[in-house]
CSV table of C-alpha atoms in Angstrom, one decimal:
chain,number,residue,atom,x,y,z
A,5,MET,CA,0.0,0.0,0.0
A,6,THR,CA,1.1,3.6,-0.6
A,7,GLU,CA,1.7,6.0,2.2
A,8,GLN,CA,-1.5,7.8,1.4
A,9,GLU,CA,-3.5,4.6,1.4
A,10,LEU,CA,-2.1,3.6,4.8
A,11,LYS,CA,-2.9,7.0,6.2
A,12,ALA,CA,-6.5,6.6,4.9
A,13,LEU,CA,-7.2,3.2,6.5
A,14,ALA,CA,-10.1,2.9,9.0
A,15,ILE,CA,-8.4,1.6,12.1
A,16,ALA,CA,-10.5,-0.7,14.3
A,17,LYS,CA,-7.8,-1.1,17.0
A,18,SER,CA,-4.6,0.8,17.7
A,19,VAL,CA,-2.0,-0.7,20.0
A,20,ASP,CA,0.6,1.7,21.4
A,21,ALA,CA,3.6,-0.4,22.3
A,22,ARG,CA,6.2,2.3,22.2
A,23,GLY,CA,7.0,1.9,25.8
A,24,THR,CA,8.2,-1.7,25.5
A,25,ALA,CA,11.0,-3.5,23.8
A,26,CYS,CA,10.9,-6.9,22.0
A,27,PRO,CA,8.9,-9.1,22.6
A,28,GLY,CA,6.5,-6.6,24.2
A,29,PRO,CA,4.9,-5.2,21.0
A,30,LEU,CA,4.4,-8.6,19.6
A,31,LEU,CA,2.7,-9.8,22.7
A,32,ALA,CA,0.5,-6.7,22.8
A,33,ALA,CA,-0.4,-7.3,19.2
A,34,LYS,CA,-1.2,-10.9,19.9
A,35,LYS,CA,-3.5,-9.9,22.8
A,36,ALA,CA,-5.2,-7.2,20.8
A,37,ILE,CA,-5.9,-9.1,17.7
A,38,GLY,CA,-8.6,-11.1,19.5
A,39,GLU,CA,-10.5,-7.8,20.0
A,40,ILE,CA,-11.2,-7.1,16.4
A,41,GLU,CA,-13.3,-8.9,13.8
A,42,ASP,CA,-12.2,-10.5,10.5
A,43,GLY,CA,-11.7,-7.8,7.9
A,44,GLU,CA,-10.9,-5.1,10.4
A,45,ILE,CA,-7.6,-3.4,10.6
A,46,MET,CA,-5.2,-3.1,13.5
A,47,GLU,CA,-2.5,-0.5,13.9
A,48,ILE,CA,0.6,-1.1,16.1
A,49,LEU,CA,2.9,1.7,17.2
A,50,SER,CA,6.4,0.7,18.2
A,51,ALA,CA,9.9,2.1,18.5
A,52,ASP,CA,11.6,-1.3,18.6
A,53,ALA,CA,13.6,-2.2,15.5
A,54,GLY,CA,13.1,-6.0,16.0
A,55,THR,CA,9.4,-5.6,16.1
A,56,LYS,CA,9.4,-4.1,12.6
A,57,LYS,CA,10.5,-7.5,11.4
A,58,ASP,CA,8.6,-9.6,13.8
A,59,ILE,CA,5.1,-8.3,13.1
A,60,PRO,CA,5.1,-8.9,9.3
A,61,LYS,CA,6.4,-12.4,9.8
A,62,TRP,CA,3.8,-13.1,12.6
A,63,ALA,CA,1.0,-11.7,10.4
A,64,GLU,CA,2.1,-14.0,7.5
A,65,LYS,CA,2.2,-17.1,9.8
A,66,LYS,CA,-1.3,-16.3,11.2
A,67,GLY,CA,-2.8,-15.6,7.8
A,68,TYR,CA,-3.3,-11.9,8.3
A,69,ASP,CA,-2.6,-9.3,5.6
A,70,TYR,CA,0.3,-7.1,6.5
A,71,LEU,CA,-0.4,-3.8,4.8
A,72,GLY,CA,2.7,-1.9,5.4
A,73,ASP,CA,4.3,0.7,7.8
A,74,LEU,CA,4.7,4.4,8.2
A,75,GLU,CA,7.8,6.1,9.7
A,76,GLU,CA,7.1,8.7,12.3
A,77,ASP,CA,9.5,10.7,14.5
A,78,GLY,CA,11.2,8.1,16.6
A,79,TYR,CA,8.8,5.3,16.0
A,80,PHE,CA,6.8,3.6,13.3
A,81,LYS,CA,3.2,2.5,12.7
A,82,MET,CA,2.4,-0.9,11.3
A,83,TYR,CA,-0.9,-2.0,9.8
A,84,LEU,CA,-2.5,-5.4,9.3
A,85,ARG,CA,-5.9,-6.8,8.4
A,86,LYS,CA,-7.3,-9.7,10.3
A,87,ASN,CA,-8.6,-12.5,8.2
B,12,MET,CA,-0.1,-27.0,17.0
B,13,ALA,CA,3.7,-26.8,16.9
B,14,LYS,CA,5.6,-28.0,20.0
B,15,MET,CA,8.5,-26.4,21.8
B,16,CYS,CA,10.5,-28.1,24.5
B,17,ILE,CA,12.8,-26.1,26.9
B,18,GLY,CA,15.2,-27.8,29.2
B,19,LEU,CA,15.8,-25.0,31.7
B,20,TYR,CA,18.8,-25.8,33.9
B,21,SER,CA,20.3,-22.4,34.6
B,22,GLY,CA,19.3,-20.4,37.6
B,23,SER,CA,20.9,-17.2,36.4
B,24,ILE,CA,18.5,-14.4,35.8
B,25,ASP,CA,20.0,-13.6,32.4
B,26,LYS,CA,19.3,-17.1,31.1
B,27,LEU,CA,15.9,-17.2,32.8
B,28,THR,CA,15.1,-13.9,31.1
B,29,SER,CA,16.2,-15.4,27.8
B,30,ALA,CA,13.9,-18.4,28.4
B,31,GLY,CA,11.1,-15.9,29.2
B,32,VAL,CA,11.6,-14.0,25.9
B,33,ILE,CA,11.6,-17.2,23.9
B,34,LEU,CA,8.5,-18.4,25.7
B,35,SER,CA,6.8,-15.1,24.7
B,36,GLY,CA,7.7,-15.7,21.1
B,37,ALA,CA,6.2,-19.2,21.3
B,38,ALA,CA,3.1,-17.7,22.9
B,39,ALA,CA,2.7,-15.2,20.0
B,40,ASP,CA,3.0,-18.2,17.6
B,41,ASP,CA,0.4,-20.2,19.5
B,42,MET,CA,2.9,-23.0,20.1
B,43,GLU,CA,2.4,-25.6,22.8
B,44,VAL,CA,5.4,-25.5,25.2
B,45,ASP,CA,6.7,-27.9,27.8
B,46,VAL,CA,9.4,-26.4,30.2
B,47,TYR,CA,11.4,-28.9,32.1
B,48,VAL,CA,13.0,-27.2,35.1
B,49,LEU,CA,16.3,-28.9,36.0
B,50,LEU,CA,19.1,-28.4,38.6
B,51,GLN,CA,20.0,-24.8,39.4
B,52,ALA,CA,16.8,-23.4,37.8
B,53,ALA,CA,14.6,-25.3,40.2
B,54,GLN,CA,15.5,-23.1,43.1
B,55,TRP,CA,13.2,-20.4,41.8
B,56,PHE,CA,10.3,-22.8,41.3
B,57,VAL,CA,10.3,-24.3,44.8
B,58,LYS,CA,8.7,-22.2,47.5
B,59,GLY,CA,11.0,-20.9,50.2
B,60,ASN,CA,13.8,-19.8,47.8
B,61,GLU,CA,12.3,-16.4,46.9
B,62,ASN,CA,15.0,-14.6,48.8
B,63,ASN,CA,18.0,-16.4,47.3
B,64,GLN,CA,20.5,-14.0,45.9
B,65,PRO,CA,20.0,-13.5,42.1
B,66,TYR,CA,23.1,-14.0,39.9
B,67,LEU,CA,24.3,-13.8,36.3
B,68,SER,CA,25.9,-16.5,34.2
B,69,GLU,CA,28.5,-13.9,33.2
B,70,PRO,CA,29.1,-12.1,36.5
B,71,SER,CA,31.7,-9.7,35.1
B,72,GLN,CA,28.8,-7.7,33.7
B,73,GLY,CA,27.4,-6.9,37.1
B,74,ILE,CA,23.9,-7.8,38.2
B,75,ASP,CA,22.8,-4.3,39.0
B,76,HIS,CA,23.7,-3.1,35.5
B,77,PHE,CA,21.8,-6.0,34.0
B,78,VAL,CA,18.7,-5.4,36.1
B,79,ASN,CA,18.7,-1.7,35.6
B,80,ALA,CA,19.1,-2.2,31.8
B,81,LEU,CA,16.0,-4.4,31.7
B,82,LYS,CA,14.1,-1.8,33.7
B,83,SER,CA,15.2,1.0,31.4
B,84,VAL,CA,13.5,-0.7,28.5
B,85,ASN,CA,10.4,-1.7,30.5
B,86,SER,CA,11.2,-5.4,30.2
B,87,PRO,CA,9.0,-7.7,32.4
B,88,THR,CA,10.9,-9.9,34.8
B,89,TRP,CA,11.5,-13.4,33.7
B,90,MET,CA,8.8,-14.6,36.0
B,91,GLU,CA,6.3,-12.2,34.5
B,92,TYR,CA,7.3,-13.5,31.0
B,93,PHE,CA,6.5,-17.0,32.1
B,94,ALA,CA,3.2,-16.0,33.6
B,95,MET,CA,2.2,-14.0,30.5
B,96,ALA,CA,3.1,-16.9,28.2
B,97,LYS,CA,1.0,-19.3,30.3
B,98,GLU,CA,-2.0,-17.0,29.8
B,99,MET,CA,-1.6,-16.9,26.0
B,100,THR,CA,-0.7,-20.4,25.0
B,101,PRO,CA,-0.5,-23.9,26.5
B,102,VAL,CA,2.7,-23.8,28.6
B,103,ASN,CA,3.3,-26.6,31.0
B,104,ILE,CA,6.1,-26.2,33.6
B,105,TRP,CA,7.5,-29.4,35.0
B,106,VAL,CA,10.1,-29.6,37.8
B,107,CYS,CA,12.6,-32.4,37.7
B,108,SER,CA,12.1,-34.5,40.9
B,109,LEU,CA,15.8,-34.6,41.7
B,110,ALA,CA,16.1,-30.8,41.2
B,111,GLY,CA,13.1,-30.2,43.4
B,112,LYS,CA,14.5,-32.2,46.2
B,113,ILE,CA,17.9,-30.4,46.0
B,114,TRP,CA,16.1,-27.1,46.6
B,115,GLY,CA,13.7,-28.4,49.3
B,116,GLY,CA,10.6,-29.4,47.3
B,117,SER,CA,9.5,-33.0,46.8
B,118,LYS,CA,5.7,-32.5,46.4
B,119,GLU,CA,3.6,-30.4,44.0
B,120,GLU,CA,2.4,-28.2,46.9
B,121,ASP,CA,6.1,-27.3,47.6
B,122,MET,CA,6.2,-25.6,44.2
B,123,ILE,CA,5.2,-22.1,43.2
B,124,ASP,CA,1.8,-21.6,41.5
B,125,ILE,CA,3.0,-21.7,37.9
B,126,VAL,CA,4.4,-25.2,38.2
B,127,ASP,CA,2.2,-27.9,36.7
B,128,GLY,CA,3.9,-30.9,38.2
B,129,ILE,CA,6.9,-33.0,39.1
B,130,ILE,CA,8.4,-35.3,36.5
B,131,GLY,CA,11.3,-37.7,36.0
B,132,ILE,CA,13.9,-37.3,33.3
B,133,GLY,CA,12.2,-39.8,31.0
B,134,GLU,CA,9.3,-37.5,30.4
B,135,TYR,CA,11.8,-34.7,29.5
B,136,ILE,CA,13.5,-37.0,27.0
B,137,ASP,CA,10.2,-38.0,25.4
B,138,ALA,CA,9.1,-34.4,25.1
B,139,ALA,CA,12.4,-33.3,23.6
B,140,LYS,CA,12.1,-36.1,21.0
B,141,ALA,CA,8.5,-35.1,20.1
B,142,ALA,CA,9.1,-31.4,19.9
B,143,ASP,CA,9.6,-29.3,16.8
B,144,ILE,CA,12.0,-27.1,18.6
B,145,HIS,CA,14.2,-27.9,21.6
B,146,PHE,CA,16.2,-25.5,23.7
B,147,LEU,CA,18.5,-26.3,26.5
B,148,ILE,CA,19.1,-23.2,28.5
């Protein structure tokens, strides 16, 4: 997805995991994914470099669509769609 | 469901923390995990040893430095990692009967709450054979 498309997504759940290091954001995402329905989109905020690799791989293994990420000042936002 | 087996023999908090982080990864992956607590690690799983002095496997680093570094990144303690993993995926924690006795625990009620039972070495070997991933920490 393009940056504009990512910014325009309707977010069903946002997880702010900027205060934790790996594996904190992954665990937070795992917990939160149960709170959204199939087809809905979750946003994960993290400042942990390892998480930027873990979340896409985790999404792929679980059959979720990883939509991309956006760089912010000192952190990044990642987007996935639950299936 | 994929299976992980961890033979946890080290009682040092750096290795226990590593085990906790690996357990968290397994929980995120919905793996089934059996943790076999052996020898030095067993002290932290038997009631009455809570006040034992924590130590590192590489003591030159300094335990205060290590603990403060973990706190600075808001890392849970190794015990909190274990508890979180148990909430999220099937994690069974078994204490080796020999190790339990070494640290003053011979019955299940002698163990802390997260322990699921006491086993002999044969069960650990069988679980290691059956696992998709096996760690000895």
